[in-house]
CSV table of C-alpha atoms in Angstrom, one decimal:
chain,number,residue,atom,x,y,z
A,186,UNK,CA,1.8,78.7,41.8
A,187,UNK,CA,-0.5,78.7,38.8
A,188,UNK,CA,-0.7,75.1,37.5
A,189,UNK,CA,-0.4,76.3,33.9
A,190,UNK,CA,2.6,78.5,34.6
A,191,UNK,CA,6.1,77.2,33.9
A,192,UNK,CA,8.7,77.8,36.6
A,193,UNK,CA,11.4,80.2,35.4
A,194,UNK,CA,14.9,78.6,35.3
A,195,UNK,CA,17.1,79.2,38.2
A,196,UNK,CA,20.1,79.9,36.0
A,197,UNK,CA,18.6,83.3,35.5
A,198,UNK,CA,20.3,84.2,38.7
A,199,UNK,CA,18.0,87.0,39.6
A,200,UNK,CA,17.7,87.8,43.3
A,201,UNK,CA,13.9,87.7,42.9
A,202,UNK,CA,14.0,84.2,41.5
A,203,UNK,CA,16.2,82.9,44.3
A,204,UNK,CA,14.0,84.5,46.9
A,205,UNK,CA,10.9,83.0,45.3
A,206,UNK,CA,12.4,79.5,45.5
A,207,UNK,CA,13.5,80.0,49.1
A,208,UNK,CA,10.1,81.2,49.9
A,209,UNK,CA,8.5,78.1,48.4
A,210,UNK,CA,10.8,75.8,50.5
A,211,UNK,CA,10.1,78.0,53.6
A,212,UNK,CA,6.4,77.5,53.1
A,213,UNK,CA,6.8,73.8,52.9
A,214,UNK,CA,9.0,73.8,56.0
A,215,UNK,CA,6.3,75.7,57.8
A,216,UNK,CA,3.6,73.3,56.6
A,217,UNK,CA,5.3,70.3,58.1
A,218,UNK,CA,6.2,72.1,61.3
A,219,UNK,CA,2.4,72.9,61.5
A,220,UNK,CA,1.6,69.2,60.9
A,221,UNK,CA,3.8,68.2,63.8
A,222,UNK,CA,2.1,70.8,66.1
A,223,UNK,CA,-1.3,69.6,64.9
A,224,UNK,CA,-0.5,66.0,65.9
A,225,UNK,CA,0.7,67.2,69.3
A,226,UNK,CA,-2.6,69.1,69.9
A,227,UNK,CA,-4.8,66.3,68.6
A,228,UNK,CA,-3.0,63.6,70.6
A,229,UNK,CA,-2.9,65.5,73.8
A,230,UNK,CA,-6.7,66.1,73.5
A,231,UNK,CA,-7.7,62.6,72.5
A,232,UNK,CA,-5.2,60.2,73.8
A,233,UNK,CA,-4.6,59.4,77.5
A,234,UNK,CA,-1.6,57.2,76.6
A,235,UNK,CA,0.0,60.2,74.8
A,236,UNK,CA,-0.3,62.3,78.0
A,237,UNK,CA,1.5,59.7,80.0
A,238,UNK,CA,4.6,59.6,77.7
A,239,UNK,CA,7.8,61.2,78.5
A,240,UNK,CA,8.7,64.4,76.5
A,241,UNK,CA,11.2,62.4,74.4
A,242,UNK,CA,8.5,59.9,73.5
A,243,UNK,CA,5.9,62.6,72.8
A,244,UNK,CA,8.2,64.3,70.4
A,245,UNK,CA,9.0,61.1,68.6
A,246,UNK,CA,5.3,60.2,68.4
A,247,UNK,CA,4.6,63.5,66.6
A,248,UNK,CA,7.7,63.3,64.5
A,249,UNK,CA,6.6,59.8,63.3
A,250,UNK,CA,3.2,61.0,62.5
A,251,UNK,CA,4.6,63.9,60.5
A,252,UNK,CA,6.9,61.6,58.6
A,253,UNK,CA,3.9,59.4,57.7
A,254,UNK,CA,2.0,62.3,56.1
A,255,UNK,CA,5.0,62.9,53.9
A,256,UNK,CA,5.4,59.2,53.2
A,257,UNK,CA,1.8,59.0,52.0
A,258,UNK,CA,2.3,62.0,49.8
A,259,UNK,CA,5.6,60.6,48.4
A,260,UNK,CA,4.0,57.2,47.7
A,261,UNK,CA,1.2,58.9,45.6
A,262,UNK,CA,3.8,61.0,43.7
A,263,UNK,CA,6.1,58.0,43.1
A,264,UNK,CA,3.4,55.8,41.9
A,265,UNK,CA,2.0,58.5,39.6
A,266,UNK,CA,5.5,59.0,38.0
A,267,UNK,CA,5.9,55.3,37.7
A,268,UNK,CA,2.6,54.4,36.2
A,269,UNK,CA,1.1,57.4,34.3
A,270,UNK,CA,1.7,58.0,30.7
A,271,UNK,CA,3.1,61.5,30.9
A,272,UNK,CA,6.1,63.6,29.8
A,273,UNK,CA,8.1,61.6,32.5
A,274,UNK,CA,7.7,58.3,30.6
A,275,UNK,CA,8.3,59.9,27.2
A,276,UNK,CA,11.6,61.6,28.3
A,277,UNK,CA,13.0,60.1,31.4
A,278,UNK,CA,16.1,62.3,31.6
A,279,UNK,CA,14.5,65.7,30.7
A,280,UNK,CA,10.8,65.3,31.4
A,281,UNK,CA,9.3,67.8,33.8
A,282,UNK,CA,5.8,68.8,34.8
A,283,UNK,CA,4.3,71.5,37.0
A,284,UNK,CA,3.3,69.1,39.7
A,285,UNK,CA,6.8,67.5,39.7
A,286,UNK,CA,8.3,71.0,40.4
A,287,UNK,CA,5.8,71.3,43.3
A,288,UNK,CA,7.1,67.9,44.6
A,289,UNK,CA,10.7,69.0,44.3
A,290,UNK,CA,10.2,72.1,46.5
A,291,UNK,CA,7.8,70.2,48.9
A,292,UNK,CA,10.5,67.6,49.4
A,293,UNK,CA,13.2,70.1,49.8
A,294,UNK,CA,11.1,71.9,52.5
A,295,UNK,CA,10.3,68.6,54.1
A,296,UNK,CA,13.8,67.4,54.5
A,297,UNK,CA,14.9,70.8,55.7
A,298,UNK,CA,12.3,70.4,58.4
A,299,UNK,CA,13.3,66.8,59.0
A,300,UNK,CA,16.9,67.7,59.5
A,301,UNK,CA,16.1,70.5,61.9
A,302,UNK,CA,13.6,68.3,63.9
A,303,UNK,CA,16.0,65.3,63.9
A,304,UNK,CA,19.0,67.2,65.2
A,305,UNK,CA,17.0,69.2,67.6
A,306,UNK,CA,15.7,65.9,69.0
A,307,UNK,CA,19.3,64.6,69.1
A,308,UNK,CA,20.6,67.6,71.0
A,309,UNK,CA,17.8,67.8,73.5
A,310,UNK,CA,17.5,64.1,74.2
A,311,UNK,CA,21.1,63.1,73.6
A,312,UNK,CA,20.3,60.5,71.0
A,313,UNK,CA,21.7,59.8,67.5
A,314,UNK,CA,20.9,57.5,64.6
A,315,UNK,CA,23.8,57.6,62.1
A,316,UNK,CA,22.0,55.8,59.3
A,317,UNK,CA,19.0,58.1,59.5
A,318,UNK,CA,21.3,61.2,59.7
A,319,UNK,CA,23.1,60.1,56.5
A,320,UNK,CA,19.8,59.4,54.7
A,321,UNK,CA,18.4,62.8,55.6
A,322,UNK,CA,21.5,64.7,54.8
A,323,UNK,CA,21.8,63.2,51.3
A,324,UNK,CA,18.1,63.6,50.6
A,325,UNK,CA,18.2,67.3,51.7
A,326,UNK,CA,21.3,67.9,49.5
A,327,UNK,CA,19.9,66.2,46.4
A,328,UNK,CA,16.6,68.0,46.5
A,329,UNK,CA,18.2,71.4,47.2
A,330,UNK,CA,20.4,70.8,44.2
A,331,UNK,CA,17.4,70.0,42.1
A,332,UNK,CA,15.6,73.1,43.3
A,333,UNK,CA,18.5,75.5,42.6
A,334,UNK,CA,21.1,74.2,40.1
A,335,UNK,CA,19.3,71.6,38.0
A,336,UNK,CA,16.6,73.1,35.8
A,337,UNK,CA,17.4,70.9,32.6
A,338,UNK,CA,17.4,67.6,34.4
A,339,UNK,CA,14.2,65.4,34.4
A,340,UNK,CA,12.2,64.7,37.5
A,341,UNK,CA,11.4,61.1,36.8
A,342,UNK,CA,14.2,59.6,38.9
A,343,UNK,CA,13.9,61.9,41.9
A,344,UNK,CA,10.1,61.6,42.1
A,345,UNK,CA,10.3,57.8,41.7
A,346,UNK,CA,12.9,57.8,44.5
A,347,UNK,CA,10.2,59.2,46.8
A,348,UNK,CA,8.8,55.7,46.9
A,349,UNK,CA,11.6,55.0,49.4
A,350,UNK,CA,9.4,56.9,51.9
A,351,UNK,CA,6.7,54.3,51.6
A,352,UNK,CA,7.7,52.6,54.8
A,353,UNK,CA,7.1,55.6,57.1
A,354,UNK,CA,3.4,55.2,57.7
A,355,UNK,CA,3.9,51.6,58.8
A,356,UNK,CA,6.8,52.5,61.1
A,357,UNK,CA,4.5,55.2,62.7
A,358,UNK,CA,1.7,52.7,63.2
A,359,UNK,CA,4.1,50.0,64.7
A,360,UNK,CA,5.6,52.4,67.2
A,361,UNK,CA,2.3,53.8,68.3
A,362,UNK,CA,0.8,50.4,68.7
A,363,UNK,CA,3.7,49.5,71.0
A,364,UNK,CA,3.1,52.6,73.1
A,365,UNK,CA,-0.6,51.9,73.6
A,366,UNK,CA,0.1,48.2,74.7
A,367,UNK,CA,-0.8,46.5,71.5
A,368,UNK,CA,2.8,45.5,70.6
A,369,UNK,CA,2.0,41.8,70.7
A,370,UNK,CA,-1.4,41.9,69.0
A,371,UNK,CA,-2.2,40.4,65.7
A,372,UNK,CA,-2.7,44.0,64.3
A,373,UNK,CA,0.8,44.9,65.3
A,374,UNK,CA,2.2,41.7,63.7
A,375,UNK,CA,0.3,42.3,60.5
A,376,UNK,CA,1.5,45.9,60.2
A,377,UNK,CA,5.0,44.7,60.9
A,378,UNK,CA,4.9,42.2,58.1
A,379,UNK,CA,3.6,44.9,55.7
A,380,UNK,CA,6.4,47.2,56.9
A,381,UNK,CA,9.1,44.5,56.3
A,382,UNK,CA,7.8,44.0,52.8
A,383,UNK,CA,7.9,47.8,52.1
A,384,UNK,CA,11.6,47.6,53.0
A,385,UNK,CA,12.0,44.8,50.5
A,386,UNK,CA,10.2,47.0,47.9
A,387,UNK,CA,12.6,49.8,48.8
A,388,UNK,CA,15.5,47.7,47.8
A,389,UNK,CA,13.8,46.9,44.5
A,390,UNK,CA,13.3,50.6,43.9
A,391,UNK,CA,17.0,51.4,44.5
A,392,UNK,CA,17.9,48.6,42.0
A,393,UNK,CA,15.5,50.1,39.5
A,394,UNK,CA,16.9,53.6,39.9
A,395,UNK,CA,20.5,52.2,39.4
A,396,UNK,CA,19.2,50.5,36.2
A,397,UNK,CA,17.6,53.6,34.9
A,398,UNK,CA,20.7,55.7,35.6
A,399,UNK,CA,23.2,53.2,34.1
A,400,UNK,CA,20.9,52.7,31.1
A,401,UNK,CA,20.9,56.4,30.4
A,402,UNK,CA,24.5,57.1,31.6
A,403,UNK,CA,25.3,59.7,28.8
A,404,UNK,CA,22.0,61.5,29.3
A,405,UNK,CA,22.5,61.7,33.0
A,406,UNK,CA,25.9,63.3,32.5
A,407,UNK,CA,24.5,65.7,30.0
A,408,UNK,CA,21.4,66.8,32.0
A,409,UNK,CA,22.5,66.9,35.6
A,410,UNK,CA,25.4,68.9,37.1
A,411,UNK,CA,28.4,67.1,38.5
A,412,UNK,CA,27.7,68.3,42.1
A,413,UNK,CA,24.3,66.7,42.0
A,414,UNK,CA,25.5,63.5,40.4
A,415,UNK,CA,28.2,63.0,43.0
A,416,UNK,CA,25.9,63.6,45.9
A,417,UNK,CA,23.2,61.4,44.4
A,418,UNK,CA,25.5,58.4,43.5
A,419,UNK,CA,27.3,58.5,46.9
A,420,UNK,CA,23.9,58.5,48.7
A,421,UNK,CA,22.4,55.8,46.5
A,422,UNK,CA,25.4,53.6,47.0
A,423,UNK,CA,25.2,54.0,50.8
A,424,UNK,CA,21.5,53.3,50.7
A,425,UNK,CA,21.9,50.2,48.5
A,426,UNK,CA,24.8,48.6,50.2
A,427,UNK,CA,24.4,49.5,53.9
A,428,UNK,CA,21.3,51.5,55.0
A,429,UNK,CA,18.5,49.5,53.2
A,430,UNK,CA,19.9,46.1,54.2
A,431,UNK,CA,20.6,47.2,57.8
A,432,UNK,CA,17.0,48.7,58.2
A,433,UNK,CA,15.4,45.7,56.6
A,434,UNK,CA,17.3,43.4,59.1
A,435,UNK,CA,16.4,45.6,62.0
A,436,UNK,CA,12.7,45.7,61.2
A,437,UNK,CA,12.7,41.9,60.6
A,438,UNK,CA,14.3,41.3,64.0
A,439,UNK,CA,11.7,43.5,65.7
A,440,UNK,CA,9.0,41.2,64.5
A,441,UNK,CA,10.5,38.3,66.5
A,442,UNK,CA,11.8,40.4,69.4
A,443,UNK,CA,9.4,43.3,70.0
A,444,UNK,CA,11.4,46.3,71.3
A,445,UNK,CA,10.4,49.8,72.0
A,446,UNK,CA,13.0,50.9,69.5
A,447,UNK,CA,14.8,54.2,69.8
A,448,UNK,CA,14.5,54.0,73.6
A,449,UNK,CA,16.7,51.1,74.3
A,450,UNK,CA,14.5,49.0,76.6
A,451,UNK,CA,12.2,46.0,76.0
A,452,UNK,CA,8.5,46.8,75.6
A,453,UNK,CA,6.5,46.4,78.7
A,454,UNK,CA,4.6,43.0,79.0
A,455,UNK,CA,1.2,43.0,77.5
A,456,UNK,CA,-0.6,42.5,80.8
A,457,UNK,CA,0.9,45.7,82.2
A,458,UNK,CA,-0.8,47.7,79.4
A,459,UNK,CA,-4.4,46.3,79.6
A,460,UNK,CA,-5.4,49.3,81.8
A,461,UNK,CA,-3.8,51.7,79.4
A,462,UNK,CA,-5.7,50.3,76.5
A,463,UNK,CA,-9.0,50.9,78.3
A,464,UNK,CA,-8.1,54.5,79.0
A,465,UNK,CA,-6.4,55.2,75.7
A,466,UNK,CA,-9.0,57.5,74.3
A,467,UNK,CA,-10.9,60.0,76.4
């Protein structure tokens, strides 16, 4: 899309406009699916440890790496919205920019991919994470609403909310270090401390979002449709009261009791992985 071109409103309910928006989301879905495939090809070529993993663990390895790509992108976008003097800061409830529209469609496409990958993983490997499923469902619903039924609402709050993805690169590093036998190393512990602090920051971000919404209550009601508001507030409440505290506790406990999480068994002792470390990279 031309950076100088304004996105036409979706309430011009033309078939062409709806198709255009679906195509943008589809392209973003395809991009993240390609990223997952890229990490599979790269890891299978370079890493001996990766080739020794079970199929379930290989999928999770690539899925985490793909999440971290989106997490870095989200961190940059969220910090940009939060710190730059732009239309966002001048009009929090109605401010929009061309790049923020790109992030709305990118995020909608990513969470569509994330839900498909997550539930495919659950079906194939008979696994389920309720907190993650709720988080992904609400994120997908919110950004699809923003993409299709909320052209007048500002993008400040949803883009700042992308800062909640800041923990994903550190989760990826933590899990991969465990798989290659460095789960008791100083590097792993340092990464775990940083990850725990990102979860603390996530909690601060949710409080800040509540403060912005409550401080602009009338403007929120005037600029965002009821459907979007209901989905957003229910999701934000669950995130604030249950999901964020639970994840923060879980990651803190992992620091003191290193587990190969998501696979329900304790990580192998360090001495059993020394040989794998030496053969990790071809």
